[in-house]
Coordinates of C-alpha atoms in Angstrom, one line a residue:
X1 CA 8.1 12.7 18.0
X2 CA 11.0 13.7 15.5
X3 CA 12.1 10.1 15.3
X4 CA 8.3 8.6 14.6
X5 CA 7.9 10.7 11.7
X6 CA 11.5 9.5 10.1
X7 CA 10.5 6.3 10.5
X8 CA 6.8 6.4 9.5
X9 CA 7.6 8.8 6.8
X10 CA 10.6 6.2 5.4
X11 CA 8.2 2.9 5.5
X12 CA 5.4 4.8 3.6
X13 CA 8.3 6.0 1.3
X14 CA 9.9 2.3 0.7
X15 CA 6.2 1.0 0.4
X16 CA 5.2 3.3 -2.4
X17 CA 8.6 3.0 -4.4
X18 CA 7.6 -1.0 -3.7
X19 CA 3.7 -0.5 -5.0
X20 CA 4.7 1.7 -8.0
X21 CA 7.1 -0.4 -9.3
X22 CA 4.4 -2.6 -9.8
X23 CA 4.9 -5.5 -7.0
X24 CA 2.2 -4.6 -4.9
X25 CA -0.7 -6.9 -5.1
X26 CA -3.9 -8.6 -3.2
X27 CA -5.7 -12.0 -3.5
X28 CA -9.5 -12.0 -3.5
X29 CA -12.0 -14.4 -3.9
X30 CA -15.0 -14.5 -5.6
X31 CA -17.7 -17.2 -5.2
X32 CA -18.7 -17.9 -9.2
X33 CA -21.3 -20.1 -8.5
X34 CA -23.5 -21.5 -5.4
X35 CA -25.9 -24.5 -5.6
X36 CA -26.7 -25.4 -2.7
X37 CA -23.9 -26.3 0.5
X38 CA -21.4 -26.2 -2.7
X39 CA -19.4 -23.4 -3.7
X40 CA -17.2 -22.8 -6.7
X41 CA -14.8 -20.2 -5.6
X42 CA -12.2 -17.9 -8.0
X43 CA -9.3 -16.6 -6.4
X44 CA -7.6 -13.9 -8.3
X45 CA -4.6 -11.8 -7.6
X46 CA -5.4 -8.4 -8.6
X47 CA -2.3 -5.5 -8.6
X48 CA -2.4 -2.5 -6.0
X49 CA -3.2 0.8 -7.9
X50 CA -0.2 2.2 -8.8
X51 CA -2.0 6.2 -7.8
X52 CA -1.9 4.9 -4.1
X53 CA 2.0 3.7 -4.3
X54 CA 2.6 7.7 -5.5
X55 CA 0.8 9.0 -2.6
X56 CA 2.8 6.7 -0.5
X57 CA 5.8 8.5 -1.7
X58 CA 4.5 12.3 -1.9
X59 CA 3.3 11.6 1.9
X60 CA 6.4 9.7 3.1
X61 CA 8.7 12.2 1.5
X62 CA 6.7 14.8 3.4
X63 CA 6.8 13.0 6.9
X64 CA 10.5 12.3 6.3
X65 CA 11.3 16.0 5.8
X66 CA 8.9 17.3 8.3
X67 CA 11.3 15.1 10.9
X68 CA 14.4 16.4 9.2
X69 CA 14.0 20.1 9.6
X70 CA 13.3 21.7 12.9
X71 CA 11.2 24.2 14.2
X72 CA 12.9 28.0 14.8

């Protein structure tokens, strides 16, 4: 269990240090306009919030000690 923490807590860790330094992002599409069978679709790449890459690293900091340090 120890060792699923580490790891979990060390991928959330790298992911938010990755997000927060601003190279997370996310395509979406939009459909701007319909007439008919025909569609004009928008795709736009739009950034991850940078508040969710700094919970990734509070909570994957926390994981990663919670595996470190043993129970008494």
């Amino acid at each position: 269990m120890r060792a699923g923490l580490i790891i979990v807590g060390i991928i959330l860790l790298v992911a938010g240090i990755w997000v927060t330094l601003g190279n997370g992002s996310y395509k979406q599409t939009d459909t701007v306009a319909q007439l008919g069978p025909a569609k004009i679709e928008a795709t736009h790449e739009k950034a991850v919030p940078q508040w969710l890459g700094i919970a990734g690293i509070v909570v994957g900091g926390l994981l990663t000690i919670g595996g470190f340090v043993k129970k008494s």
